[in-house]
């Protein structure tokens, strides 16, 4: 077995992208076939090699004695620029992390730790306020200062049980629902999403490539099934909602038992949400609707006369956040209450370590390093879980993850940091 000294971690070159993609497929247990010309062209067009890391086993035993070439990468790691909406609607620059793998032949050798340290240091130097990722496995990222900052819930709607009027033919508010194609979504979607983001803390930015991939204009992996798209326009003609969905073809005893699977649904008003969910449940032959990734406090179940018709099928952590700049992170968000709190952050990574005095109120916040005794002592990962307003400091104290140095400090933290609606990240990246 090669030693850690034989493993080199570094950014890749353009010529190494095919080998990096092969290692990526290996790590995610996808068939280790040759990278297609189309995928290579697409990846090369949007990958920044300076932010795309690989680990190379350079031990003498791994070198091809015939050519002298080193083997392909044994681990992959990539980051890219992103904007994350903080509480109150302002955005912060984020270091979005994706494509993290370690080949099964090289696990448990500290490779991920080295790649993560390399990337987070670069992100801090760039001025990113946070780092973000979607964790494939829960236990991995807490040791790097990440905490689960948003959660997601998937529901299945049993349409016949909802109590909806089967004669429903459209919104009663003067709005309308129309079917559109992918080309229309690429025109309407970005502007709608840009209006949604300031209203939804936890949302992240989408680039043009996202819209192209999710409307079939750019096909990266495998076959493409064209979905249906529906748009909701208000009585004034304003686009306020979009949904992408697919339907299966299932019949039993000459009775339709079809399911509509929602790929994504975004809306800027409750009226648009209600209209699109009612539309999906009114489609002939559809007896179940799977809603896709929603916020845990989504309004969906309560749009129907019988909320019990909507059952939870998945509930899990979603967006993980790592605070890189405590001062900017705490000053950029808004606060409904008024108070002062001294936070003592324990961060082995060093990015958030220290004591910080937060003076916050509805008119703004000030956060400065301080030598005062901490009111609350917590790790960087738990600060990340609190920052978007979803977690409770009182709950973390009960779990032993937050320590009160001043009695009642956890309640003060909750009054300042928690939000009336839960954060939500609609995206996987």
CSV table of C-alpha atoms in Angstrom, one decimal, residues 22-297:
chain,number,residue,atom,x,y,z
A,22,UNK,CA,-13.1,8.5,-15.2
A,23,UNK,CA,-12.1,8.7,-11.6
A,24,UNK,CA,-15.3,10.6,-10.8
A,25,UNK,CA,-17.4,7.8,-12.4
A,26,UNK,CA,-15.5,5.2,-10.5
A,27,UNK,CA,-16.0,7.0,-7.1
A,28,UNK,CA,-19.8,7.3,-7.8
A,29,UNK,CA,-20.0,3.6,-8.9
A,30,UNK,CA,-21.0,4.6,-12.4
A,31,UNK,CA,-19.9,2.3,-15.2
A,32,UNK,CA,-16.2,2.9,-15.8
A,33,UNK,CA,-16.6,3.4,-19.5
A,34,UNK,CA,-14.7,5.9,-21.7
A,35,UNK,CA,-15.9,9.5,-21.4
A,36,UNK,CA,-18.0,10.5,-24.4
A,37,UNK,CA,-16.9,13.3,-26.7
A,38,UNK,CA,-20.1,15.2,-25.8
A,39,UNK,CA,-19.5,14.9,-22.0
A,40,UNK,CA,-15.8,15.9,-22.4
A,41,UNK,CA,-16.8,19.0,-24.5
A,42,UNK,CA,-19.4,20.0,-21.9
A,43,UNK,CA,-17.3,19.4,-18.9
A,44,UNK,CA,-14.3,21.2,-20.4
A,45,UNK,CA,-16.4,24.2,-21.2
A,46,UNK,CA,-17.5,24.8,-17.5
A,47,UNK,CA,-14.8,23.2,-15.4
A,48,UNK,CA,-12.2,25.6,-13.9
A,49,UNK,CA,-9.1,23.4,-13.6
A,50,UNK,CA,-7.7,25.7,-10.9
A,51,UNK,CA,-10.7,24.7,-8.7
A,52,UNK,CA,-10.8,21.1,-9.8
A,53,UNK,CA,-8.6,18.9,-7.6
A,54,UNK,CA,-7.3,15.4,-7.9
A,55,UNK,CA,-5.2,13.0,-5.9
A,56,UNK,CA,-2.5,11.1,-7.8
A,57,UNK,CA,-0.8,8.0,-6.4
A,58,UNK,CA,2.9,8.6,-7.3
A,59,UNK,CA,4.4,5.6,-5.5
A,60,UNK,CA,7.0,3.8,-7.6
A,61,UNK,CA,4.8,0.6,-7.6
A,62,UNK,CA,1.9,2.6,-9.3
A,63,UNK,CA,4.0,3.9,-12.2
A,64,UNK,CA,3.7,2.3,-15.5
A,65,UNK,CA,7.2,0.9,-16.1
A,66,UNK,CA,6.6,0.8,-19.9
A,67,UNK,CA,5.6,4.5,-20.4
A,68,UNK,CA,6.7,6.2,-17.1
A,69,UNK,CA,3.2,7.8,-16.9
A,70,UNK,CA,1.6,8.1,-13.5
A,71,UNK,CA,-1.8,6.4,-13.1
A,72,UNK,CA,-5.1,8.2,-13.4
A,73,UNK,CA,-6.5,10.1,-10.4
A,74,UNK,CA,-7.6,8.2,-7.3
A,75,UNK,CA,-9.8,11.0,-5.9
A,76,UNK,CA,-11.7,14.0,-7.2
A,77,UNK,CA,-12.9,17.3,-5.8
A,78,UNK,CA,-14.4,20.4,-7.5
A,79,UNK,CA,-15.7,23.8,-6.5
A,80,UNK,CA,-17.4,26.6,-8.3
A,81,UNK,CA,-18.7,30.1,-7.5
A,82,UNK,CA,-22.2,30.4,-6.1
A,83,UNK,CA,-24.5,32.9,-4.4
A,84,UNK,CA,-26.4,31.8,-1.3
A,85,UNK,CA,-29.4,33.8,0.1
A,86,UNK,CA,-29.1,34.7,3.8
A,87,UNK,CA,-31.9,35.5,6.1
A,88,UNK,CA,-33.5,38.7,4.9
A,89,UNK,CA,-32.7,38.3,1.2
A,90,UNK,CA,-29.1,39.5,0.8
A,91,UNK,CA,-26.7,37.1,-0.8
A,92,UNK,CA,-23.2,36.0,0.1
A,93,UNK,CA,-20.5,34.6,-2.1
A,94,UNK,CA,-20.2,30.9,-1.6
A,95,UNK,CA,-17.7,28.2,-2.4
A,96,UNK,CA,-19.9,25.4,-3.8
A,97,UNK,CA,-18.3,22.0,-3.5
A,98,UNK,CA,-19.3,19.0,-5.6
A,99,UNK,CA,-17.9,15.9,-7.4
A,100,UNK,CA,-16.1,14.7,-4.2
A,101,UNK,CA,-14.9,11.1,-4.5
A,102,UNK,CA,-12.1,8.8,-3.2
A,103,UNK,CA,-11.6,5.6,-5.1
A,104,UNK,CA,-12.1,2.5,-3.0
A,105,UNK,CA,-8.5,1.5,-3.4
A,106,UNK,CA,-7.3,4.6,-1.6
A,107,UNK,CA,-9.9,5.3,1.2
A,108,UNK,CA,-8.9,6.2,4.8
A,109,UNK,CA,-5.6,7.8,3.9
A,110,UNK,CA,-6.5,11.4,4.7
A,111,UNK,CA,-7.0,12.4,1.0
A,112,UNK,CA,-10.3,14.1,1.4
A,113,UNK,CA,-8.9,16.1,4.4
A,114,UNK,CA,-6.1,17.4,2.2
A,115,UNK,CA,-8.4,18.3,-0.7
A,116,UNK,CA,-10.8,20.1,1.6
A,117,UNK,CA,-8.1,22.1,3.3
A,118,UNK,CA,-6.7,23.1,-0.1
A,119,UNK,CA,-10.1,24.3,-1.3
A,120,UNK,CA,-11.3,26.0,1.8
A,121,UNK,CA,-8.1,27.9,2.2
A,122,UNK,CA,-8.4,29.2,-1.4
A,123,UNK,CA,-12.1,30.1,-0.8
A,124,UNK,CA,-11.2,32.1,2.3
A,125,UNK,CA,-8.4,33.9,0.4
A,126,UNK,CA,-10.9,34.7,-2.4
A,127,UNK,CA,-13.3,36.3,0.2
A,128,UNK,CA,-16.0,33.7,0.1
A,129,UNK,CA,-18.2,34.0,3.2
A,130,UNK,CA,-19.4,30.4,3.3
A,131,UNK,CA,-18.8,27.0,1.6
A,132,UNK,CA,-21.8,24.8,0.6
A,133,UNK,CA,-22.4,21.2,-0.4
A,134,UNK,CA,-25.1,18.5,-0.6
A,135,UNK,CA,-23.8,15.6,1.5
A,136,UNK,CA,-24.2,12.1,0.0
A,137,UNK,CA,-23.5,10.7,3.5
A,138,UNK,CA,-24.2,12.4,6.8
A,139,UNK,CA,-21.1,11.6,8.9
A,140,UNK,CA,-18.5,12.9,6.5
A,141,UNK,CA,-18.5,16.7,6.6
A,142,UNK,CA,-19.1,17.7,10.2
A,143,UNK,CA,-15.4,17.2,11.0
A,144,UNK,CA,-14.6,19.9,8.4
A,145,UNK,CA,-16.9,22.5,10.0
A,146,UNK,CA,-20.0,21.9,7.9
A,147,UNK,CA,-23.4,21.7,9.5
A,148,UNK,CA,-26.8,20.8,8.0
A,149,UNK,CA,-28.4,24.3,7.4
A,150,UNK,CA,-31.5,23.3,5.5
A,151,UNK,CA,-33.6,20.1,5.4
A,152,UNK,CA,-35.9,18.7,2.7
A,153,UNK,CA,-39.1,16.8,2.7
A,154,UNK,CA,-40.7,14.8,-0.1
A,155,UNK,CA,-44.4,14.1,0.0
A,156,UNK,CA,-46.7,11.8,-2.1
A,157,UNK,CA,-50.2,13.1,-2.7
A,158,UNK,CA,-53.0,10.5,-2.8
A,159,UNK,CA,-55.1,12.5,-5.3
A,160,UNK,CA,-58.6,10.8,-4.7
A,161,UNK,CA,-58.2,11.5,-1.0
A,162,UNK,CA,-57.4,15.2,-1.2
A,163,UNK,CA,-61.1,16.3,-1.2
A,164,UNK,CA,-60.5,18.6,-4.2
A,165,UNK,CA,-63.5,19.3,-6.4
A,166,UNK,CA,-63.1,16.9,-9.4
A,167,UNK,CA,-64.7,19.6,-11.6
A,168,UNK,CA,-61.8,22.0,-11.0
A,169,UNK,CA,-60.8,23.6,-14.3
A,170,UNK,CA,-58.5,26.4,-13.3
A,171,UNK,CA,-57.6,29.0,-10.7
A,172,UNK,CA,-60.5,31.0,-9.3
A,173,UNK,CA,-58.3,34.1,-8.7
A,174,UNK,CA,-58.3,35.2,-12.4
A,175,UNK,CA,-54.9,33.6,-13.0
A,176,UNK,CA,-54.3,30.8,-15.5
A,177,UNK,CA,-52.1,27.7,-16.0
A,178,UNK,CA,-50.6,27.0,-19.4
A,179,UNK,CA,-48.5,24.3,-20.8
A,180,UNK,CA,-45.2,25.5,-22.4
A,181,UNK,CA,-42.1,24.0,-23.8
A,182,UNK,CA,-38.4,24.0,-22.7
A,183,UNK,CA,-37.5,26.9,-24.9
A,184,UNK,CA,-40.1,29.1,-23.1
A,185,UNK,CA,-38.9,27.9,-19.7
A,186,UNK,CA,-35.4,29.0,-20.6
A,187,UNK,CA,-36.8,32.5,-21.2
A,188,UNK,CA,-39.2,32.7,-18.3
A,189,UNK,CA,-37.4,30.7,-15.7
A,190,UNK,CA,-34.3,32.7,-14.9
A,191,UNK,CA,-36.2,35.9,-14.2
A,192,UNK,CA,-38.7,34.1,-12.0
A,193,UNK,CA,-35.9,32.4,-10.1
A,194,UNK,CA,-34.2,35.7,-9.6
A,195,UNK,CA,-37.4,37.1,-8.0
A,196,UNK,CA,-37.7,34.0,-5.8
A,197,UNK,CA,-34.2,34.0,-4.3
A,198,UNK,CA,-34.5,37.2,-2.2
A,199,UNK,CA,-37.6,35.9,-0.6
A,200,UNK,CA,-36.2,32.4,0.2
A,201,UNK,CA,-33.3,32.1,2.5
A,202,UNK,CA,-31.3,29.0,1.7
A,203,UNK,CA,-31.8,29.3,-2.1
A,204,UNK,CA,-28.7,29.3,-4.3
A,205,UNK,CA,-28.0,30.8,-7.7
A,206,UNK,CA,-28.7,29.0,-11.0
A,207,UNK,CA,-26.6,29.7,-14.1
A,208,UNK,CA,-27.6,29.4,-17.7
A,209,UNK,CA,-26.2,25.8,-17.8
A,210,UNK,CA,-28.6,24.7,-15.1
A,211,UNK,CA,-31.6,25.9,-17.3
A,212,UNK,CA,-30.1,24.2,-20.4
A,213,UNK,CA,-29.6,20.9,-18.7
A,214,UNK,CA,-33.0,20.9,-16.9
A,215,UNK,CA,-34.8,21.7,-20.2
A,216,UNK,CA,-33.0,19.2,-22.4
A,217,UNK,CA,-31.1,21.8,-24.4
A,218,UNK,CA,-27.8,20.4,-23.0
A,219,UNK,CA,-27.7,16.6,-22.5
A,220,UNK,CA,-24.9,15.4,-20.3
A,221,UNK,CA,-25.6,12.0,-18.7
A,222,UNK,CA,-27.6,9.2,-20.3
A,223,UNK,CA,-30.9,9.5,-22.1
A,224,UNK,CA,-33.3,12.4,-21.8
A,225,UNK,CA,-37.0,12.1,-21.2
A,226,UNK,CA,-38.8,15.3,-22.2
A,227,UNK,CA,-41.0,16.5,-19.2
A,228,UNK,CA,-44.1,18.5,-19.2
A,229,UNK,CA,-43.8,22.2,-18.2
A,230,UNK,CA,-46.6,24.4,-16.9
A,231,UNK,CA,-46.6,28.1,-16.1
A,232,UNK,CA,-48.9,30.0,-13.8
A,233,UNK,CA,-49.7,33.6,-14.7
A,234,UNK,CA,-51.5,35.9,-12.3
A,235,UNK,CA,-54.6,37.9,-13.4
A,236,UNK,CA,-52.3,40.7,-14.3
A,237,UNK,CA,-50.3,38.4,-16.6
A,238,UNK,CA,-47.3,38.1,-14.4
A,239,UNK,CA,-45.3,34.8,-14.4
A,240,UNK,CA,-45.4,33.7,-10.8
A,241,UNK,CA,-44.8,29.9,-11.0
A,242,UNK,CA,-43.3,27.1,-13.1
A,243,UNK,CA,-43.3,23.4,-12.7
A,244,UNK,CA,-41.5,20.6,-14.5
A,245,UNK,CA,-43.0,17.1,-14.2
A,246,UNK,CA,-43.2,13.6,-15.8
A,247,UNK,CA,-45.9,11.0,-15.8
A,248,UNK,CA,-45.8,7.2,-15.9
A,249,UNK,CA,-48.2,4.8,-17.6
A,250,UNK,CA,-49.8,2.5,-15.1
A,251,UNK,CA,-53.1,0.8,-15.3
A,252,UNK,CA,-54.8,-1.8,-13.1
A,253,UNK,CA,-58.0,-3.6,-14.1
A,254,UNK,CA,-58.6,-1.1,-16.8
A,255,UNK,CA,-58.3,1.7,-14.3
A,256,UNK,CA,-55.6,4.4,-14.6
A,257,UNK,CA,-53.1,4.5,-11.7
A,258,UNK,CA,-50.6,7.0,-13.0
A,259,UNK,CA,-48.1,9.0,-11.0
A,260,UNK,CA,-46.9,12.5,-11.8
A,261,UNK,CA,-43.3,13.0,-10.6
A,262,UNK,CA,-42.4,16.7,-10.1
A,263,UNK,CA,-38.8,17.5,-11.1
A,264,UNK,CA,-39.0,21.0,-9.7
A,265,UNK,CA,-41.6,23.6,-8.9
A,266,UNK,CA,-40.8,27.2,-8.0
A,267,UNK,CA,-43.3,30.0,-7.2
A,268,UNK,CA,-43.1,33.5,-5.9
A,269,UNK,CA,-46.6,33.6,-4.4
A,270,UNK,CA,-48.8,31.2,-2.5
A,271,UNK,CA,-51.5,31.6,-5.1
A,272,UNK,CA,-49.1,30.3,-7.8
A,273,UNK,CA,-48.1,27.4,-5.6
A,274,UNK,CA,-51.7,26.5,-4.9
A,275,UNK,CA,-52.7,26.7,-8.6
A,276,UNK,CA,-49.8,24.5,-9.8
A,277,UNK,CA,-50.4,21.8,-7.2
A,278,UNK,CA,-54.2,21.8,-7.9
A,279,UNK,CA,-53.4,21.6,-11.6
A,280,UNK,CA,-51.2,18.6,-11.1
A,281,UNK,CA,-53.9,16.9,-9.1
A,282,UNK,CA,-56.6,17.6,-11.7
A,283,UNK,CA,-54.8,15.9,-14.6
A,284,UNK,CA,-56.9,13.0,-15.9
A,285,UNK,CA,-55.5,9.6,-15.0
A,286,UNK,CA,-53.2,11.0,-12.3
A,287,UNK,CA,-53.9,9.3,-9.0
A,288,UNK,CA,-50.6,10.1,-7.2
A,289,UNK,CA,-48.3,13.2,-7.3
A,290,UNK,CA,-44.7,13.0,-6.0
A,291,UNK,CA,-43.7,16.5,-5.1
A,292,UNK,CA,-39.9,16.4,-5.3
A,293,UNK,CA,-37.7,18.3,-2.8
A,294,UNK,CA,-39.6,20.8,-0.7
A,295,UNK,CA,-39.1,22.7,2.5
A,296,UNK,CA,-40.2,20.8,5.6
A,297,UNK,CA,-42.7,23.5,6.3
